[in-house]
């Protein structure tokens, strides 16, 4: 045993013998500090002030650090080095991982809508440590950085199918409570066949200017290879899409289209009947059959529901774009139901908060939820298979298979 190690143990033993358990924290500080100096000497391959050809770098003093442990807060002196060598004590590296785990737990509690006061109570009960509001705020800032990086990441792969939707959350804005629009985009990656969350934004409304800003941000991040947008009938989105992606076709969600049809029923007892009539159109095998079925439905209800027939003839084409794409893909791209299920999960989590103090806190929570979903999707099953027989592509004359995906 080296003299350095022997002296350290003797000093610790003296403290414990003279003062007993009440000096245990000081004893632990001494052990940590001495152990870290020994570890530094081993990394440098030389003791302090020792001249040797094997030396790698030099000692460079100490940096104070307060370290939370099960016996209280320890005042430690972290050995520093200079030269072509990096060093951080292995004993504290384990503590660093624990600290990161605690930060993740705090962040998750925040995401779940737990108040700062409750976070402090929980950490005191679990860890015996008091976590201040400022510490929780620091964790929140770190969380914001990672969430912002996710929202602004480059989109390198082509995404043939992109689903767009909006939902509303109550937030405070200029002293008033308003319904802020949360705009969401998910896409299917052509290279992997997996779904991904592409974009999230909180805006004052679904007006064209806000949708346009959202789509332009996706464009700047590299969104390419889009062959079809799928969404409900949002007027602001429709105008913004034509302005930013005018050459990309649009599939109106067939599920919502069926629901919209019920608004044109002349009597309440006819709502389901009209929705079923529209559903029968969508269950046909080709666009030609769908058009023929539409004519039949309009003739059937020309007298009983003329407003419905006029609306159907004016808008049915928006819901039939899906027929221009591979038959094996149609079930996945004819509706935006995947986004609806995602919205249900968001609602389940956001109803804890009920009212967000600002748009930033709303964006933080929803982004965190979507990051979780994104990670589940990219590590799960393939959503769509793009390795389809070329004959099917040629027979359908699909824009999806154009060579230029940019």
Short mmCIF file of C-alpha atoms in Angstrom, two decimals:
data_model
loop_
_atom_site.label_atom_id
_atom_site.label_comp_id
_atom_site.label_asym_id
_atom_site.label_seq_id
_atom_site.Cartn_x
_atom_site.Cartn_y
_atom_site.Cartn_z
CA UNK A 1 0.00 0.00 0.00
CA UNK A 2 1.38 3.41 -0.94
CA UNK A 3 2.22 6.02 1.68
CA UNK A 4 -0.45 8.33 0.19
CA UNK A 5 -3.19 5.73 0.64
CA UNK A 6 -1.95 4.79 4.11
CA UNK A 7 -2.01 8.42 5.30
CA UNK A 8 -5.55 8.90 3.98
CA UNK A 9 -6.86 5.88 5.87
CA UNK A 10 -5.12 6.98 9.08
CA UNK A 11 -6.71 10.44 8.89
CA UNK A 12 -10.16 8.96 8.38
CA UNK A 13 -9.69 6.53 11.26
CA UNK A 14 -8.64 9.38 13.59
CA UNK A 15 -11.80 11.34 12.76
CA UNK A 16 -14.07 8.38 13.36
CA UNK A 17 -12.34 7.33 16.58
CA UNK A 18 -12.37 10.83 18.06
CA UNK A 19 -15.84 12.03 16.98
CA UNK A 20 -17.77 8.91 16.00
CA UNK A 21 -20.74 8.95 13.56
CA UNK A 22 -21.24 12.72 13.86
CA UNK A 23 -18.11 13.25 11.76
CA UNK A 24 -18.99 10.61 9.21
CA UNK A 25 -19.79 13.21 6.54
CA UNK A 26 -16.39 14.90 7.02
CA UNK A 27 -14.74 11.48 6.89
CA UNK A 28 -16.47 10.73 3.62
CA UNK A 29 -15.34 14.09 2.21
CA UNK A 30 -11.76 13.25 3.12
CA UNK A 31 -12.03 9.81 1.53
CA UNK A 32 -13.48 11.22 -1.68
CA UNK A 33 -10.92 14.02 -1.95
CA UNK A 34 -7.96 11.74 -1.29
CA UNK A 35 -9.29 9.03 -3.60
CA UNK A 36 -9.70 11.54 -6.42
CA UNK A 37 -6.12 12.78 -6.01
CA UNK A 38 -4.83 9.22 -6.16
CA UNK A 39 -6.90 8.56 -9.28
CA UNK A 40 -5.49 11.70 -10.90
CA UNK A 41 -1.94 10.56 -10.15
CA UNK A 42 -2.66 7.21 -11.79
CA UNK A 43 -4.09 8.90 -14.91
CA UNK A 44 -1.08 11.27 -15.14
CA UNK A 45 1.28 8.33 -14.39
CA UNK A 46 3.11 10.53 -11.89
CA UNK A 47 2.69 11.76 -8.32
CA UNK A 48 2.59 15.50 -7.55
CA UNK A 49 5.93 17.20 -8.39
CA UNK A 50 7.37 13.88 -9.59
CA UNK A 51 9.65 14.04 -12.65
CA UNK A 52 9.24 11.04 -14.91
CA UNK A 53 9.29 10.32 -18.64
CA UNK A 54 6.03 8.37 -18.27
CA UNK A 55 4.10 11.48 -17.20
CA UNK A 56 1.01 12.40 -19.28
CA UNK A 57 -0.01 15.99 -18.62
CA UNK A 58 0.14 17.92 -15.35
CA UNK A 59 -1.97 18.58 -12.27
CA UNK A 60 -3.80 21.90 -12.42
CA UNK A 61 -5.24 22.57 -8.97
CA UNK A 62 -8.76 21.84 -7.78
CA UNK A 63 -12.31 22.90 -8.50
CA UNK A 64 -14.83 23.01 -5.63
CA UNK A 65 -18.04 21.01 -6.05
CA UNK A 66 -20.98 20.36 -3.74
CA UNK A 67 -22.03 16.76 -4.12
CA UNK A 68 -25.38 15.45 -2.79
CA UNK A 69 -25.16 12.07 -1.11
CA UNK A 70 -27.27 9.93 1.21
CA UNK A 71 -25.41 11.36 4.22
CA UNK A 72 -25.81 14.98 3.18
CA UNK A 73 -24.05 17.46 0.93
CA UNK A 74 -20.31 16.88 0.60
CA UNK A 75 -17.84 19.71 -0.03
CA UNK A 76 -15.43 18.17 -2.51
CA UNK A 77 -12.33 19.39 -4.33
CA UNK A 78 -12.27 17.99 -7.88
CA UNK A 79 -8.66 17.55 -9.14
CA UNK A 80 -8.02 19.32 -12.46
CA UNK A 81 -5.45 18.50 -15.15
CA UNK A 82 -3.87 20.28 -18.12
CA UNK A 83 -2.13 18.99 -21.20
CA UNK A 84 -3.15 16.31 -23.68
CA UNK A 85 -5.20 14.29 -21.23
CA UNK A 86 -8.75 14.49 -19.93
CA UNK A 87 -9.79 13.46 -16.44
CA UNK A 88 -12.92 13.21 -14.33
CA UNK A 89 -13.03 11.07 -11.18
CA UNK A 90 -14.63 7.69 -11.77
CA UNK A 91 -16.23 7.78 -8.31
CA UNK A 92 -18.11 10.95 -9.24
CA UNK A 93 -18.91 9.72 -12.74
CA UNK A 94 -21.27 7.25 -11.14
CA UNK A 95 -22.72 10.13 -9.16
CA UNK A 96 -23.05 12.12 -12.37
CA UNK A 97 -25.14 9.37 -13.92
CA UNK A 98 -27.36 9.35 -10.83
CA UNK A 99 -27.70 13.11 -11.06
CA UNK A 100 -28.72 12.81 -14.71
CA UNK A 101 -31.27 10.16 -13.78
CA UNK A 102 -32.69 12.49 -11.12
CA UNK A 103 -32.90 15.30 -13.68
CA UNK A 104 -34.74 12.99 -16.06
CA UNK A 105 -37.15 12.09 -13.27
CA UNK A 106 -37.73 15.76 -12.50
CA UNK A 107 -38.30 16.49 -16.17
CA UNK A 108 -40.76 13.61 -16.45
CA UNK A 109 -42.62 14.86 -13.37
CA UNK A 110 -42.86 18.27 -14.99
CA UNK A 111 -44.10 16.71 -18.22
CA UNK A 112 -46.78 14.87 -16.26
CA UNK A 113 -48.03 18.22 -14.98
CA UNK A 114 -46.66 18.00 -11.42
CA UNK A 115 -46.20 21.39 -9.75
CA UNK A 116 -42.80 22.66 -8.56
CA UNK A 117 -43.89 22.31 -4.94
CA UNK A 118 -44.91 18.68 -5.46
CA UNK A 119 -41.65 17.97 -7.29
CA UNK A 120 -39.75 19.29 -4.26
CA UNK A 121 -41.82 17.13 -1.86
CA UNK A 122 -41.31 14.02 -3.98
CA UNK A 123 -37.54 14.43 -4.24
CA UNK A 124 -37.24 15.03 -0.51
CA UNK A 125 -39.18 11.84 0.18
CA UNK A 126 -37.26 9.76 -2.37
CA UNK A 127 -33.75 11.16 -2.05
CA UNK A 128 -33.61 13.02 1.23
CA UNK A 129 -32.63 16.10 -0.79
CA UNK A 130 -34.38 19.41 -1.14
CA UNK A 131 -34.73 20.45 -4.77
CA UNK A 132 -35.33 24.16 -5.17
CA UNK A 133 -37.48 25.92 -7.75
CA UNK A 134 -34.31 27.22 -9.41
CA UNK A 135 -33.00 23.67 -9.81
CA UNK A 136 -36.26 22.58 -11.40
CA UNK A 137 -36.02 25.63 -13.67
CA UNK A 138 -32.51 24.61 -14.72
CA UNK A 139 -33.78 21.13 -15.57
CA UNK A 140 -36.57 22.73 -17.57
CA UNK A 141 -34.07 24.81 -19.54
CA UNK A 142 -32.05 21.67 -20.34
CA UNK A 143 -35.27 19.97 -21.41
CA UNK A 144 -36.15 22.93 -23.64
CA UNK A 145 -32.80 22.67 -25.41
CA UNK A 146 -33.30 19.01 -26.29
CA UNK A 147 -36.92 19.55 -27.36
CA UNK A 148 -35.97 22.53 -29.50
CA UNK A 149 -33.26 20.45 -31.16
CA UNK A 150 -35.88 17.80 -31.98
CA UNK A 151 -38.26 20.36 -33.51
CA UNK A 152 -35.50 21.94 -35.60
CA UNK A 153 -33.66 18.79 -36.70
CA UNK A 154 -32.83 18.29 -40.38
CA UNK A 155 -35.22 16.08 -42.37
CA UNK A 156 -32.80 14.14 -44.55
CA UNK A 157 -35.01 11.35 -45.90
CA UNK A 158 -37.95 11.60 -48.33
CA UNK A 159 -41.42 11.43 -46.75
CA UNK A 160 -43.98 10.47 -49.44
CA UNK A 161 -46.97 10.72 -47.11
CA UNK A 162 -47.37 13.61 -44.67
CA UNK A 163 -50.31 13.92 -42.28
CA UNK A 164 -51.29 17.35 -40.94
CA UNK A 165 -53.68 18.26 -38.14
CA UNK A 166 -54.38 20.85 -35.46
CA UNK A 167 -55.78 20.74 -31.96
CA UNK A 168 -56.49 23.44 -29.40
CA UNK A 169 -55.19 23.99 -25.87
CA UNK A 170 -56.13 26.76 -23.45
CA UNK A 171 -53.26 29.15 -22.74
CA UNK A 172 -52.82 32.61 -21.23
CA UNK A 173 -51.92 35.32 -23.72
CA UNK A 174 -51.64 39.03 -22.88
CA UNK A 175 -53.74 38.60 -19.75
CA UNK A 176 -56.48 36.61 -21.51
CA UNK A 177 -57.25 32.91 -21.78
CA UNK A 178 -57.31 31.85 -25.43
CA UNK A 179 -57.51 28.60 -27.40
CA UNK A 180 -54.05 28.24 -28.95
CA UNK A 181 -53.71 26.07 -32.05
CA UNK A 182 -51.19 23.26 -31.87
CA UNK A 183 -50.10 22.32 -35.40
CA UNK A 184 -48.68 18.81 -35.90
CA UNK A 185 -47.11 17.00 -38.86
CA UNK A 186 -46.20 13.33 -39.03
CA UNK A 187 -44.74 11.54 -42.03
CA UNK A 188 -43.91 8.07 -43.31
CA UNK A 189 -40.22 7.69 -44.07
CA UNK A 190 -39.73 6.13 -47.53
CA UNK A 191 -36.36 4.61 -46.59
CA UNK A 192 -37.56 2.86 -43.42
CA UNK A 193 -41.33 2.63 -43.86
CA UNK A 194 -41.72 3.98 -40.32
CA UNK A 195 -43.79 6.90 -39.05
CA UNK A 196 -42.01 9.92 -37.62
CA UNK A 197 -43.07 13.14 -35.94
CA UNK A 198 -41.93 15.86 -38.35
CA UNK A 199 -43.08 19.10 -36.77
CA UNK A 200 -44.88 20.75 -33.85
CA UNK A 201 -45.82 24.38 -33.40
CA UNK A 202 -48.11 26.45 -31.18
CA UNK A 203 -49.87 29.35 -32.90
CA UNK A 204 -52.62 31.83 -32.10
CA UNK A 205 -54.99 30.19 -34.59
CA UNK A 206 -55.31 27.99 -37.69
CA UNK A 207 -55.25 31.01 -39.99
CA UNK A 208 -53.40 30.71 -43.28
CA UNK A 209 -50.45 32.78 -42.03
CA UNK A 210 -49.79 30.34 -39.18
CA UNK A 211 -50.11 27.22 -41.34
CA UNK A 212 -47.87 28.84 -43.94
CA UNK A 213 -45.21 29.58 -41.33
CA UNK A 214 -45.45 25.95 -40.16
CA UNK A 215 -45.09 24.50 -43.67
CA UNK A 216 -42.27 26.87 -44.57
CA UNK A 217 -40.39 25.76 -41.46
CA UNK A 218 -40.75 22.12 -42.56
CA UNK A 219 -39.51 23.12 -46.00
CA UNK A 220 -36.46 24.93 -44.61
CA UNK A 221 -35.58 21.86 -42.54
CA UNK A 222 -35.42 19.80 -45.72
CA UNK A 223 -38.84 18.17 -46.07
CA UNK A 224 -38.81 16.56 -49.52
CA UNK A 225 -40.15 13.66 -51.51
CA UNK A 226 -43.74 14.47 -50.49
CA UNK A 227 -46.30 12.86 -52.80
CA UNK A 228 -49.44 13.37 -50.75
CA UNK A 229 -50.73 15.48 -47.88
CA UNK A 230 -53.48 13.92 -45.74
CA UNK A 231 -55.61 16.09 -43.48
CA UNK A 232 -59.09 17.22 -42.54
CA UNK A 233 -60.67 20.21 -44.29
CA UNK A 234 -58.88 23.18 -42.68
CA UNK A 235 -59.39 26.32 -44.77
CA UNK A 236 -56.20 27.97 -43.52
CA UNK A 237 -54.21 24.82 -44.20
CA UNK A 238 -55.65 24.46 -47.69
CA UNK A 239 -54.60 27.99 -48.65
CA UNK A 240 -51.14 27.64 -47.05
CA UNK A 241 -50.52 24.29 -48.72
CA UNK A 242 -51.30 25.76 -52.13
CA UNK A 243 -48.90 28.60 -51.44
CA UNK A 244 -45.97 26.50 -50.18
CA UNK A 245 -46.49 23.06 -51.79
CA UNK A 246 -48.77 23.88 -54.71
CA UNK A 247 -47.71 20.84 -56.78
CA UNK A 248 -48.47 18.25 -54.06
CA UNK A 249 -51.92 16.56 -54.17
CA UNK A 250 -54.16 16.44 -51.12
CA UNK A 251 -56.24 13.65 -49.64
CA UNK A 252 -59.13 14.84 -47.52
CA UNK A 253 -59.68 12.52 -44.55
CA UNK A 254 -62.50 10.14 -45.50
CA UNK A 255 -63.54 9.58 -41.88
CA UNK A 256 -64.07 13.30 -41.29
CA UNK A 257 -65.72 13.61 -44.71
CA UNK A 258 -68.35 11.08 -43.59
CA UNK A 259 -68.90 13.09 -40.41
CA UNK A 260 -69.16 16.34 -42.38
CA UNK A 261 -71.86 14.76 -44.58
CA UNK A 262 -74.17 14.45 -41.57
CA UNK A 263 -74.33 18.25 -41.27
CA UNK A 264 -76.28 18.33 -44.55
CA UNK A 265 -78.98 15.94 -43.37
CA UNK A 266 -82.42 17.62 -43.50
CA UNK A 267 -83.50 15.57 -40.47
CA UNK A 268 -81.62 14.13 -37.51
CA UNK A 269 -82.75 10.57 -38.30
CA UNK A 270 -81.07 10.81 -41.74
CA UNK A 271 -77.56 11.58 -40.47
CA UNK A 272 -76.38 7.98 -40.21
CA UNK A 273 -78.04 7.11 -43.50
CA UNK A 274 -76.09 9.80 -45.37
CA UNK A 275 -72.83 8.88 -43.64
CA UNK A 276 -73.34 5.25 -44.67
CA UNK A 277 -74.02 6.34 -48.26
CA UNK A 278 -70.70 8.19 -48.33
CA UNK A 279 -68.96 5.20 -46.75
CA UNK A 280 -70.27 3.00 -49.57
CA UNK A 281 -68.59 5.31 -52.08
CA UNK A 282 -65.26 4.96 -50.26
CA UNK A 283 -65.54 1.16 -50.16
CA UNK A 284 -65.34 0.85 -53.94
CA UNK A 285 -62.21 -0.59 -55.60
CA UNK A 286 -61.44 2.16 -58.11
CA UNK A 287 -61.97 5.85 -58.73
CA UNK A 288 -64.27 5.06 -61.66
CA UNK A 289 -66.49 2.93 -59.41
CA UNK A 290 -66.43 5.64 -56.75
CA UNK A 291 -67.58 8.27 -59.26
CA UNK A 292 -70.34 5.99 -60.51
CA UNK A 293 -71.45 5.30 -56.94
CA UNK A 294 -71.49 9.04 -56.24
CA UNK A 295 -73.86 9.63 -59.15
CA UNK A 296 -76.15 6.88 -57.81
CA UNK A 297 -76.18 8.38 -54.30
CA UNK A 298 -76.96 11.85 -55.66
CA UNK A 299 -79.88 10.50 -57.70
CA UNK A 300 -81.20 8.67 -54.64
CA UNK A 301 -81.16 11.75 -52.41
CA UNK A 302 -81.82 14.47 -54.99
CA UNK A 303 -85.29 15.13 -53.59
CA UNK A 304 -84.84 14.07 -49.97
CA UNK A 305 -81.48 15.88 -49.32
CA UNK A 306 -80.63 18.30 -52.15
CA UNK A 307 -78.13 20.30 -50.05
CA UNK A 308 -76.24 17.08 -49.31
CA UNK A 309 -76.12 16.19 -53.01
CA UNK A 310 -74.78 19.62 -53.97
CA UNK A 311 -72.09 19.44 -51.29
CA UNK A 312 -71.15 15.87 -52.23
CA UNK A 313 -70.72 16.70 -55.93
CA UNK A 314 -68.61 19.76 -55.12
CA UNK A 315 -66.21 18.06 -52.69
CA UNK A 316 -66.10 14.29 -53.31
CA UNK A 317 -63.00 14.56 -55.51
CA UNK A 318 -61.00 15.82 -52.52
CA UNK A 319 -61.59 12.49 -50.78
CA UNK A 320 -60.80 10.29 -53.80
CA UNK A 321 -57.16 11.27 -54.40
CA UNK A 322 -56.13 8.09 -52.61
CA UNK A 323 -57.10 6.03 -55.69
CA UNK A 324 -54.06 7.43 -57.51
CA UNK A 325 -51.76 5.58 -55.11
CA UNK A 326 -50.88 1.91 -54.51
CA UNK A 327 -53.82 -0.18 -53.40
CA UNK A 328 -51.73 -1.69 -50.60
CA UNK A 329 -51.21 1.82 -49.17
CA UNK A 330 -54.75 3.13 -49.38
CA UNK A 331 -56.00 1.88 -46.03
CA UNK A 332 -53.21 3.83 -44.30
CA UNK A 333 -53.48 7.05 -46.30
CA UNK A 334 -57.23 7.49 -46.82
CA UNK A 335 -57.75 9.03 -43.35
CA UNK A 336 -55.82 10.94 -40.73
CA UNK A 337 -56.99 8.58 -37.98
CA UNK A 338 -53.40 7.93 -36.91
CA UNK A 339 -53.15 11.57 -35.91
CA UNK A 340 -56.49 11.37 -34.15
CA UNK A 341 -55.18 8.62 -31.88
CA UNK A 342 -52.11 10.73 -31.24
CA UNK A 343 -54.35 13.66 -30.31
CA UNK A 344 -56.17 11.46 -27.83
CA UNK A 345 -52.88 10.68 -26.09
CA UNK A 346 -51.99 14.38 -26.02
CA UNK A 347 -55.39 15.19 -24.53
CA UNK A 348 -54.95 12.52 -21.86
CA UNK A 349 -51.73 14.18 -20.72
CA UNK A 350 -52.61 17.87 -21.19
CA UNK A 351 -55.89 17.73 -19.28
CA UNK A 352 -53.79 17.51 -16.11
CA UNK A 353 -52.56 21.04 -16.78
CA UNK A 354 -55.97 22.31 -18.02
CA UNK A 355 -54.66 25.84 -18.52
CA UNK A 356 -51.11 26.60 -19.65
CA UNK A 357 -49.47 29.81 -18.34
CA UNK A 358 -48.10 30.56 -21.83
CA UNK A 359 -47.63 29.04 -25.28
CA UNK A 360 -44.05 28.02 -24.44
CA UNK A 361 -45.14 25.70 -21.63
CA UNK A 362 -47.82 24.21 -23.88
CA UNK A 363 -45.28 23.60 -26.64
CA UNK A 364 -42.83 22.06 -24.15
CA UNK A 365 -45.31 19.51 -22.85
CA UNK A 366 -46.72 18.48 -26.22
CA UNK A 367 -43.27 18.24 -27.80
CA UNK A 368 -42.15 15.96 -24.97
CA UNK A 369 -45.19 13.74 -25.52
CA UNK A 370 -44.54 13.60 -29.26
CA UNK A 371 -40.85 12.79 -28.76
CA UNK A 372 -41.93 9.75 -26.75
CA UNK A 373 -44.30 8.71 -29.53
CA UNK A 374 -41.64 9.35 -32.18
CA UNK A 375 -39.18 7.08 -30.38
CA UNK A 376 -41.85 4.37 -30.09
CA UNK A 377 -42.59 4.56 -33.81
CA UNK A 378 -39.00 4.47 -35.06
CA UNK A 379 -38.25 1.43 -32.91
CA UNK A 380 -41.48 -0.39 -33.77
CA UNK A 381 -43.04 -2.16 -36.71
CA UNK A 382 -42.95 -0.93 -40.32
CA UNK A 383 -46.01 1.18 -41.04
CA UNK A 384 -45.90 1.00 -44.85
CA UNK A 385 -43.90 -1.16 -47.22
CA UNK A 386 -42.52 0.83 -50.15
CA UNK A 387 -40.99 -2.19 -51.91
CA UNK A 388 -44.03 -2.66 -54.14
CA UNK A 389 -44.00 -4.47 -57.48
CA UNK A 390 -43.19 -1.97 -60.24
CA UNK A 391 -46.03 -3.35 -62.31
CA UNK A 392 -48.50 -2.02 -59.78
CA UNK A 393 -46.84 1.36 -59.95
CA UNK A 394 -47.08 1.48 -63.74
CA UNK A 395 -50.66 0.26 -63.80
CA UNK A 396 -51.73 2.96 -61.37
CA UNK A 397 -49.58 5.70 -62.98
CA UNK A 398 -48.71 6.96 -59.53
CA UNK A 399 -46.91 10.27 -58.93
CA UNK A 400 -45.52 8.52 -55.89
CA UNK A 401 -42.97 6.70 -58.01
CA UNK A 402 -41.45 9.65 -59.79
CA UNK A 403 -37.67 9.49 -59.70
CA UNK A 404 -37.13 13.02 -58.44
CA UNK A 405 -37.96 12.94 -54.73
CA UNK A 406 -36.69 16.42 -54.06
#
